[in-house]
Amino acid sequence: MTAQYQVHGDIAVITLNNPPVNGLGLSTRQGIADGMAQANADAAVKAIVITGAGKAFSGGADIKEFGKPTALQEPNLISVIGVLEASGKPVVAAIHTVVMGGGLELALGCHYRIAAPGTSVALPEVKLGLLPGAGGTQRLPRVLGVEPALNMIVSGETVKSDMLVMAPGQKLFDKLSASAESVLEEAMAFAREKADVRPLPLVRDLKCKHPLGDAYFQFARNMVKGMSKNFPAPALCVDAVEAATKKKFDEGMAVERDIFIKLMWTAESKSLRHLFLAERAASKIADVPADTAQRAINSVAVIGAGTMGGGIAMNFLNAGIPVKMLEMKQEALDRGIATIRKNYEAQVAKKKLKQDKYEQRMSLLSTTLSYDELNTADMVIEAVFEEIGVKEAVFKELDRVMKPGAILASNTSTLDVNKIAAFTKRPEDVVGLHFFSPANVMKLLEVVRGEKTAKDVMATVMSLAKKIKKTAVVSGVCDGFIGNRMIEQYGRQGGFLLDEGCTPAQVDKAMEKFGMAMGPFRMGDLAGNDIGWAIRKRRYTEQPDMKYSKTADLLCEKGRFGQKTGAGWYDYVPGKRDAIPNAEVVAMIEEHRKSLGITPRKISDEEIVQRLVFSLVNEAAHILEEGIAAKASDIDIVYIFGYGFPAHRGGPMNYADEVGLFNVVQAMNRFAQNPLDDAKFWQPAPLLAKLAAEGKTFN
Ligand code: T1G
């Protein structure tokens, strides 16, 4: 049982013990119910305390149990909370560290609640596309007030116990304990004091009203509508809390239950639950045990003070890790420092960063023009010009100066990490750390594992990624790793669609309606069309049979590289980001189409979305077959965190699973009939064909 029962004198203590965060799976729920029965049957027991072992009171329902039969098996969480409320003896929750979701709902079923200071309190279900489903929408407003409760439920945000006890008239916590260590003792003493109180106070009996009634909820609905475009849950949270103010408790519970069951089966919720586990699974490497000893990283060197080097350095400064930046010339260093200062000062101006914090971070930054001064750094990240000759020179120098055991990382986005490792005598210490621009903002980090990269280097960089607040995904070595290799196919399909009859705006609008942060052409203008141009030029020589539309080259030949040149597929007004369609570009595309003898055809949004998204899926299936990515969910994480794929779709692989792989393959077979497309590319990858034939999914 993952809940222990012990009697201390006249107090029974039930301790949730289901590591890592006391998720309320069936066995834990059963343990609580059994403990309650025992305590109520034991005349020597005067009162009961419930607490959590380890690093949480409880992180809520067991997310890993969702979708499994045991999730709804009795005693379900509502029944367990009913047992608490029906207890003939007082039940006191001794809360510390984390009390979230169903964990907070469990505590709300107790007669009293003692919280340690600094406890993280939340009803984060909305972040999983749900709403609190065990009475949270009915009880929290009763103890905290309608508005603070609704804010917590709709945002899913965490609030500290110290803040909550200051809410006027709150009855969420009867008191704060002196510390997390003393909360159990204090709760037991509190339970003794309340042993003879009758009737026992029940949250469900408290009144729940909002003075403005309908007007307030109308206001709340308007606010929520704006922030929850693709997600149904936030608006339904308002309905549930409104029911708490208008209906009897049990009727309100029925409203909450109906909504919860409905949301549980939405694609949005399944996507968000998939991403919650996928993000955490990404940091696990099958052949690198979780307890692999890590190398200490107490200081970092960065080679190159350009946009990437500066952004990379900021990640470490933000985490309190000293950085020494190296450039070849002083003015390059000065420019790099100035850019870092500008970025921090912009955050200070927006009150996102305190002045003293900014200064403290800058104090951790030093610069040098000499490689010899890098010999104390525990890790170095190279972010120099993307050309193999330059990388060779840099890594030969690093091999000469870096201390034994230092990690040598390259930020290369396309070059072969095995080749780079071979420039040194210590290939086992070499790894790729592919940051996404802007490196101090984008959460995704592709960790490129070379053939010889040591396991402890992998364990070290994966743990370091967490410290610098990056979501790391392991990639094998291939051209473009995971993300850029897939985005190249996505871009190719975009080009074919222009040749066949679309405008850039039509393709972008279709993809943005699907949920992409930006369509392919706006994204090209943002990243710089010259980047893709350079890659295509390489392809034309290396892979002459790879088909491309020429439109992107024609655009680049006009110097229309995108926002950085004020014009690309679209025009831009300085200082503004809106993409303004340009008639000349559309004319250029039509001209080009005519020169190919192509009669333009009307192409549906659905075809646009399928060709772009399924091109990602097919390339991803090859990436999985080749072992470049370890699991499909890693690829979803790459696309959500690195390329603006919509979270409510759960990533390209999750989306393909939702559509059904059989249907994906059917669509690919149709695309292969199109003479203007690339029939060879649309041959379903063997893994995809196999899963589709077997009626299986990627995840
Ligand atoms: N269930 C199962 N496992 C969980 C879990 C949960 N609720 N929360 C965390 N884990 C696992 C996580 O997968 C990881 O596992 C490990 O714990 C550490 O997580 C009826 C239905 C609690 C603040 O949404 O916000 O209650 O990778 O890396 O940074 O109304 O986890 O080690 O195998 O995040 O210290 C509502 C989600 C559920 C809370 C800890 N509860 N969790 O953060 O560690 S729905 C949540 C968190 C619900 C009821 C409804 C955080 C944390 P592994 P971690 P952390």
Short mmCIF file of C-alpha atoms and ligand atoms in Angstrom, two decimals, residues 20-21 23 55 59-64 66 77 98 100-103 105 124-125 128 130-134 260 276-277 280-281 284 466, ligand 1:
data_model
loop_
_atom_site.label_atom_id
_atom_site.label_comp_id
_atom_site.label_asym_id
_atom_site.label_seq_id
_atom_site.Cartn_x
_atom_site.Cartn_y
_atom_site.Cartn_z
CA PRO A 20 8.02 10.76 -6.49
CA VAL A 21 5.20 13.12 -5.48
CA GLY A 23 0.33 10.77 -6.83
CA LYS A 55 9.11 15.94 -1.33
CA GLY A 59 1.17 16.31 -6.49
CA GLY A 60 -2.43 15.29 -7.20
CA ALA A 61 -4.04 12.50 -9.15
CA ASP A 62 -1.53 10.08 -10.64
CA ILE A 63 -1.07 11.43 -14.18
CA LYS A 64 0.57 8.16 -15.18
CA PHE A 66 -4.87 8.47 -16.63
CA LEU A 77 -10.79 10.38 -5.20
CA VAL A 98 3.76 20.68 -2.68
CA MET A 100 -1.53 20.30 -5.95
CA GLY A 101 -4.58 19.19 -7.88
CA GLY A 102 -6.22 16.21 -6.26
CA GLY A 103 -3.77 16.60 -3.37
CA GLU A 105 -8.79 18.55 -3.04
CA PRO A 124 -3.01 23.01 -12.14
CA GLU A 125 -5.52 20.71 -13.86
CA LEU A 128 -3.56 19.40 -18.54
CA LEU A 130 -8.87 19.52 -17.41
CA LEU A 131 -10.42 21.19 -14.37
CA PRO A 132 -10.22 20.07 -10.73
CA GLY A 133 -12.40 16.93 -10.78
CA ALA A 134 -12.69 16.03 -7.08
CA PHE A 260 -14.41 16.84 -15.95
CA PHE A 276 3.54 16.70 -19.59
CA LEU A 277 4.99 13.18 -19.52
CA ARG A 280 9.95 14.65 -18.48
CA ALA A 281 10.67 11.49 -20.46
CA LYS A 284 15.86 10.13 -19.64
CA LYS A 466 17.51 21.59 -16.43
N1 T1G B 1 1.25 12.18 -11.17
C1 T1G B 1 2.24 11.32 -11.48
N2 T1G B 1 3.55 11.68 -11.59
C2 T1G B 1 3.82 12.95 -11.35
C3 T1G B 1 2.85 13.91 -11.01
C4 T1G B 1 1.51 13.47 -10.91
N3 T1G B 1 0.52 14.29 -10.56
N4 T1G B 1 3.47 15.09 -10.84
C5 T1G B 1 4.77 14.87 -11.07
N5 T1G B 1 4.99 13.60 -11.38
C6 T1G B 1 6.27 12.96 -11.68
C7 T1G B 1 6.88 13.49 -12.95
O1 T1G B 1 6.34 12.81 -14.07
C8 T1G B 1 8.33 13.15 -12.73
O2 T1G B 1 8.41 11.75 -12.93
C9 T1G B 1 8.51 13.37 -11.23
O3 T1G B 1 7.19 13.32 -10.67
C10 T1G B 1 9.11 14.70 -10.91
O4 T1G B 1 8.31 15.66 -11.59
C11 T1G B 1 -8.84 14.85 -9.74
C12 T1G B 1 -7.44 14.80 -11.99
C13 T1G B 1 4.56 18.24 -8.51
C14 T1G B 1 5.41 20.58 -8.91
O5 T1G B 1 -0.76 18.64 -12.60
O6 T1G B 1 3.52 20.33 -11.35
O7 T1G B 1 -5.16 16.00 -9.76
O8 T1G B 1 10.15 11.88 -14.73
O9 T1G B 1 10.18 16.77 -12.81
O10 T1G B 1 10.04 19.91 -10.86
O11 T1G B 1 -8.59 17.16 -9.82
O12 T1G B 1 5.71 17.65 -11.14
O13 T1G B 1 10.77 11.35 -12.36
O14 T1G B 1 9.46 9.67 -13.73
O15 T1G B 1 7.94 17.95 -12.50
O16 T1G B 1 9.96 18.82 -8.51
C15 T1G B 1 -2.80 17.60 -11.11
C16 T1G B 1 1.88 18.16 -11.98
C17 T1G B 1 -2.99 16.21 -11.64
C18 T1G B 1 0.85 18.40 -10.88
C19 T1G B 1 6.97 18.64 -8.93
N6 T1G B 1 -1.43 17.75 -10.64
N7 T1G B 1 3.20 18.07 -11.42
O17 T1G B 1 7.86 19.36 -9.77
O18 T1G B 1 9.45 17.52 -10.50
S1 T1G B 1 -4.63 16.05 -12.27
C20 T1G B 1 -0.50 18.28 -11.47
C21 T1G B 1 3.93 19.21 -11.20
C22 T1G B 1 -5.62 16.00 -10.87
C23 T1G B 1 -7.85 15.97 -9.86
C24 T1G B 1 -7.08 15.96 -11.13
C25 T1G B 1 5.34 18.95 -10.77
C26 T1G B 1 5.55 19.11 -9.25
P1 T1G B 1 9.80 11.12 -13.47
P2 T1G B 1 8.99 17.05 -11.95
P3 T1G B 1 9.42 18.96 -9.89
#
